[in-house]
Amino acid sequence: MIYRLAQNDLRILLLVKTVLALETSCDETGVAIVREKNSSSGSDLLASEVASQVAAHEKYGGIVPEIASRNHLVYAPRLLNHASSLANIGLSEVDAFAATSGPGLASSLMIGASIAKGLAIGFGKPYLAINHLEGHLLSPFFGSGEKENQICPNVSLIVSGGHTMLVRVQGLDDYKLIGRTVDDAAGEAFDKVAKILGLGYPGGPEIEKHARGGDPNRFDLPRSMPQSENFSFSGLKTAVRYLLPKITGRFCETPDEERRLTQTPCKMDGRVLANLCASFQEAVIDVLVRKTIAAAQKYRVDLVTVSGGVSCNQELRKQLGEACAREGFEFKNAEPWLCTDNAAMIAFAASLRLRGGFQSDVAEEIDPNLALAK
Ligand code: KG4
Ligand code: ZN
């Protein structure tokens, strides 16, 4: 839990200028340093280092928690050194240390949180436990100069590999859940469909690449729960699975055979693959755009934001941006490098929270199921 500083502690805030954050919620190790310019003109990113573990997990067909946490332990100290030399700042000069405290893999979260707590205790500086989803949610505001700390009311779409949710944001730390996925997250659907098609991991960029030039209306794929504020993507993934043999003529007699076939690259005509990827991508985007616009209209906000790994997708950015312009909403998205997991968004969220007078107790535990909003 993050608590508000007592009046006496406010003097710390006057000194707080530089925040170092670690992000180790899943299989990406991130370290970033952000420096507040002054209370009214935004912040500078001094360093943002990310070490990806994709190659270490690829051969297992998914993330292996123990491998992820062991790798965090190897990468984090190196990234700390690298970030501190890039930023040209010693760790003793950092004014506050932050880490992602959830949601995520327990054994991974523990590495980043333990390092940040150790640094905070060692240097006698504040520690901030940051919700990973809050990092994503605030990322579209990062780099907007003096408007950076004005988190105005908005409807926020968070679309990542682990989460798909619409959040009503009233201001910093004032979040209400509008809707969420009842099964797979949008990014998870991209990853699973890419696997079915024999494409690489992560699946989102692979599907986006193959979808270019494809016909998004070639295959009629389902849009689930059209009347609900919640999302569902597992039916869409199943629809692709059942469509595939019809397209390729590869019917499987047994689940074993299907597993074997789906683990080998599809020998599909390039044109058909492009059409299938484009149709799948369109089905996901169509649902995301419709529900986000409906929520923005219902809650009468002026601003729509989008964040999380799937928001790297150029077609989603384009269609959501166009729909917002058509319906009269301002639209903000983060730079693509800030959409996938990174520590800069955690450092930014921590620096906003510090400016708002918050810090955490070093005794605070990580929480793999940490909620952003109820
Ligand atoms: O936010 P993120 O890095 O990690 C989580 O918090 O989950 O998101 C990773 C997800 C993966 O599922 C990946 O396939 C998806 O984001 N993704 C994309 C694109 N780039 C990454 N999905 C669609 N199009 C992309 N260009
Ligand atoms: Zn994420």
Short mmCIF file of C-alpha atoms in Angstrom, two decimals, residues 92-269:
data_model
loop_
_atom_site.label_atom_id
_atom_site.label_comp_id
_atom_site.label_asym_id
_atom_site.label_seq_id
_atom_site.Cartn_x
_atom_site.Cartn_y
_atom_site.Cartn_z
CA SER A 92 23.96 7.57 -4.02
CA GLU A 93 22.70 10.65 -5.90
CA VAL A 94 19.33 9.06 -6.69
CA ASP A 95 16.53 10.58 -4.60
CA ALA A 96 14.05 7.69 -4.57
CA PHE A 97 13.97 4.02 -5.61
CA ALA A 98 10.93 2.31 -7.09
CA ALA A 99 9.99 -1.14 -8.34
CA THR A 100 7.01 -2.90 -9.83
CA SER A 101 5.27 -4.70 -6.96
CA GLY A 102 2.56 -6.46 -9.01
CA PRO A 103 0.78 -7.85 -10.86
CA GLY A 104 3.19 -10.39 -12.31
CA LEU A 105 5.19 -13.51 -11.51
CA ALA A 106 5.94 -13.65 -7.77
CA SER A 107 9.52 -14.87 -8.13
CA SER A 108 10.27 -12.20 -10.76
CA LEU A 109 8.61 -9.33 -8.86
CA MET A 110 10.64 -10.23 -5.78
CA ILE A 111 13.95 -9.59 -7.54
CA GLY A 112 13.23 -6.00 -8.61
CA ALA A 113 11.42 -5.10 -5.40
CA SER A 114 14.20 -6.53 -3.21
CA ILE A 115 16.90 -4.61 -5.10
CA ALA A 116 14.94 -1.32 -4.94
CA LYS A 117 14.22 -1.80 -1.24
CA GLY A 118 17.88 -2.61 -0.55
CA LEU A 119 19.00 0.53 -2.36
CA ALA A 120 16.39 2.66 -0.59
CA ILE A 121 17.41 1.32 2.82
CA GLY A 122 21.14 1.51 2.03
CA PHE A 123 21.03 5.11 0.84
CA GLY A 124 18.29 6.20 3.26
CA LYS A 125 15.91 7.23 0.47
CA PRO A 126 12.18 6.70 -0.11
CA TYR A 127 10.92 3.46 -1.68
CA LEU A 128 7.89 3.29 -3.95
CA ALA A 129 5.99 0.12 -4.84
CA ILE A 130 4.36 0.72 -8.22
CA ASN A 131 1.53 -1.17 -9.88
CA HIS A 132 2.68 -2.38 -13.31
CA LEU A 133 -0.71 -1.50 -14.80
CA GLU A 134 -0.50 2.03 -13.43
CA GLY A 135 2.88 2.27 -15.21
CA HIS A 136 1.19 1.37 -18.50
CA LEU A 137 -1.85 3.58 -17.83
CA LEU A 138 0.25 6.69 -17.16
CA SER A 139 2.77 6.10 -19.96
CA PRO A 140 0.85 8.12 -22.62
CA PHE A 141 1.44 11.22 -20.46
CA PHE A 142 5.22 10.71 -20.26
CA GLY A 143 7.11 13.32 -22.28
CA SER A 144 4.24 15.79 -22.54
CA GLY A 145 6.20 18.57 -20.80
CA GLU A 146 4.35 20.75 -18.36
CA LYS A 147 1.14 18.74 -18.92
CA GLU A 148 2.88 15.59 -17.71
CA ASN A 149 1.59 15.73 -14.18
CA GLN A 150 -1.92 16.80 -15.13
CA ILE A 151 -3.59 13.42 -15.33
CA CYS A 152 -6.92 14.71 -16.58
CA PRO A 153 -10.04 12.52 -16.67
CA ASN A 154 -9.85 9.94 -19.43
CA VAL A 155 -10.93 6.51 -20.53
CA SER A 156 -7.84 4.34 -20.65
CA LEU A 157 -7.50 1.15 -22.68
CA ILE A 158 -4.70 -1.09 -21.35
CA VAL A 159 -3.88 -3.87 -23.80
CA SER A 160 -0.98 -6.15 -23.01
CA GLY A 161 0.00 -9.80 -22.97
CA GLY A 162 -1.49 -10.34 -19.52
CA HIS A 163 -4.26 -7.75 -19.37
CA THR A 164 -7.00 -6.13 -21.40
CA MET A 165 -9.01 -3.56 -19.52
CA LEU A 166 -10.87 -0.30 -19.81
CA VAL A 167 -10.34 2.04 -16.90
CA ARG A 168 -12.07 5.26 -15.99
CA VAL A 169 -9.35 7.63 -14.81
CA GLN A 170 -10.38 10.66 -12.76
CA GLY A 171 -6.83 11.66 -11.84
CA LEU A 172 -3.66 10.17 -10.35
CA ASP A 173 -4.57 7.25 -8.05
CA ASP A 174 -8.26 7.56 -8.91
CA TYR A 175 -9.08 4.62 -11.15
CA LYS A 176 -12.33 2.67 -11.69
CA LEU A 177 -12.56 -0.51 -13.69
CA ILE A 178 -15.04 -0.33 -16.59
CA GLY A 179 -14.42 -3.72 -18.16
CA ARG A 180 -11.80 -6.43 -18.53
CA THR A 181 -11.23 -9.64 -20.42
CA VAL A 182 -13.07 -12.65 -19.07
CA ASP A 183 -10.55 -15.05 -20.65
CA ASP A 184 -7.50 -14.33 -22.85
CA ALA A 185 -5.90 -10.89 -22.98
CA ALA A 186 -5.63 -9.30 -26.44
CA GLY A 187 -1.84 -9.78 -26.52
CA GLU A 188 -2.27 -13.38 -25.38
CA ALA A 189 -4.64 -13.94 -28.33
CA PHE A 190 -2.01 -12.49 -30.71
CA ASP A 191 0.62 -14.79 -29.16
CA LYS A 192 -1.57 -17.92 -29.28
CA VAL A 193 -2.77 -17.34 -32.84
CA ALA A 194 0.82 -16.69 -33.95
CA LYS A 195 1.76 -20.02 -32.38
CA ILE A 196 -1.11 -21.80 -34.18
CA LEU A 197 0.16 -20.28 -37.43
CA GLY A 198 3.72 -21.37 -36.67
CA LEU A 199 4.94 -17.78 -36.39
CA GLY A 200 7.46 -16.57 -33.79
CA TYR A 201 7.08 -15.12 -30.28
CA PRO A 202 5.96 -12.52 -29.31
CA GLY A 203 3.10 -13.03 -31.71
CA GLY A 204 1.81 -9.45 -31.95
CA PRO A 205 4.64 -8.00 -34.07
CA GLU A 206 4.71 -11.20 -36.19
CA ILE A 207 1.00 -11.04 -36.97
CA GLU A 208 1.19 -7.30 -37.64
CA LYS A 209 4.07 -7.87 -40.07
CA HIS A 210 2.25 -10.66 -41.96
CA ALA A 211 -1.04 -8.70 -41.96
CA ARG A 212 0.47 -5.89 -44.02
CA GLY A 213 -1.12 -5.92 -47.45
CA GLY A 214 -3.62 -8.61 -46.38
CA ASP A 215 -7.40 -8.23 -46.76
CA PRO A 216 -8.92 -7.65 -43.28
CA ASN A 217 -12.37 -8.65 -44.57
CA ARG A 218 -11.34 -11.89 -46.27
CA PHE A 219 -12.26 -14.14 -43.31
CA ASP A 220 -15.33 -13.51 -41.20
CA LEU A 221 -14.07 -13.95 -37.63
CA PRO A 222 -16.22 -13.50 -34.49
CA ARG A 223 -16.49 -10.36 -32.36
CA SER A 224 -17.42 -11.65 -28.90
CA MET A 225 -19.64 -10.00 -26.27
CA PRO A 226 -20.60 -6.99 -28.41
CA GLN A 227 -23.04 -5.56 -25.85
CA SER A 228 -20.76 -5.95 -22.83
CA GLU A 229 -18.08 -3.64 -21.42
CA ASN A 230 -15.98 -6.77 -20.84
CA PHE A 231 -13.87 -8.49 -23.49
CA SER A 232 -13.41 -12.09 -24.62
CA PHE A 233 -10.77 -13.26 -27.10
CA SER A 234 -10.58 -17.00 -26.60
CA GLY A 235 -13.47 -17.68 -29.04
CA LEU A 236 -11.62 -15.71 -31.71
CA LYS A 237 -8.49 -17.81 -31.18
CA THR A 238 -10.57 -21.01 -31.42
CA ALA A 239 -12.23 -19.73 -34.61
CA VAL A 240 -8.78 -19.32 -36.21
CA ARG A 241 -7.83 -22.82 -35.05
CA TYR A 242 -10.93 -24.33 -36.71
CA LEU A 243 -10.60 -22.21 -39.85
CA LEU A 244 -6.99 -23.22 -40.44
CA PRO A 245 -7.58 -26.79 -41.68
CA LYS A 246 -10.28 -25.52 -44.02
CA ILE A 247 -7.81 -23.10 -45.56
CA THR A 248 -4.78 -25.36 -45.63
CA GLY A 249 -6.55 -28.67 -46.16
CA ARG A 250 -4.70 -30.03 -43.11
CA PHE A 251 -7.32 -31.91 -41.12
CA CYS A 252 -6.03 -33.63 -38.01
CA GLU A 253 -7.32 -36.98 -36.81
CA THR A 254 -5.94 -36.66 -33.27
CA PRO A 255 -5.05 -33.84 -30.85
CA ASP A 256 -1.44 -35.10 -30.98
CA GLU A 257 -1.33 -34.64 -34.69
CA GLU A 258 -2.85 -31.18 -34.37
CA ARG A 259 -0.27 -30.23 -31.75
CA ARG A 260 2.52 -31.44 -34.00
CA LEU A 261 1.13 -29.58 -37.00
CA THR A 262 0.56 -26.33 -35.13
CA GLN A 263 4.09 -26.41 -33.82
CA THR A 264 5.57 -26.52 -37.28
CA PRO A 265 5.41 -23.45 -39.50
CA CYS A 266 2.31 -23.46 -41.68
CA LYS A 267 3.10 -24.10 -45.27
CA MET A 268 0.43 -21.66 -46.24
CA ASP A 269 0.34 -19.52 -49.32
#
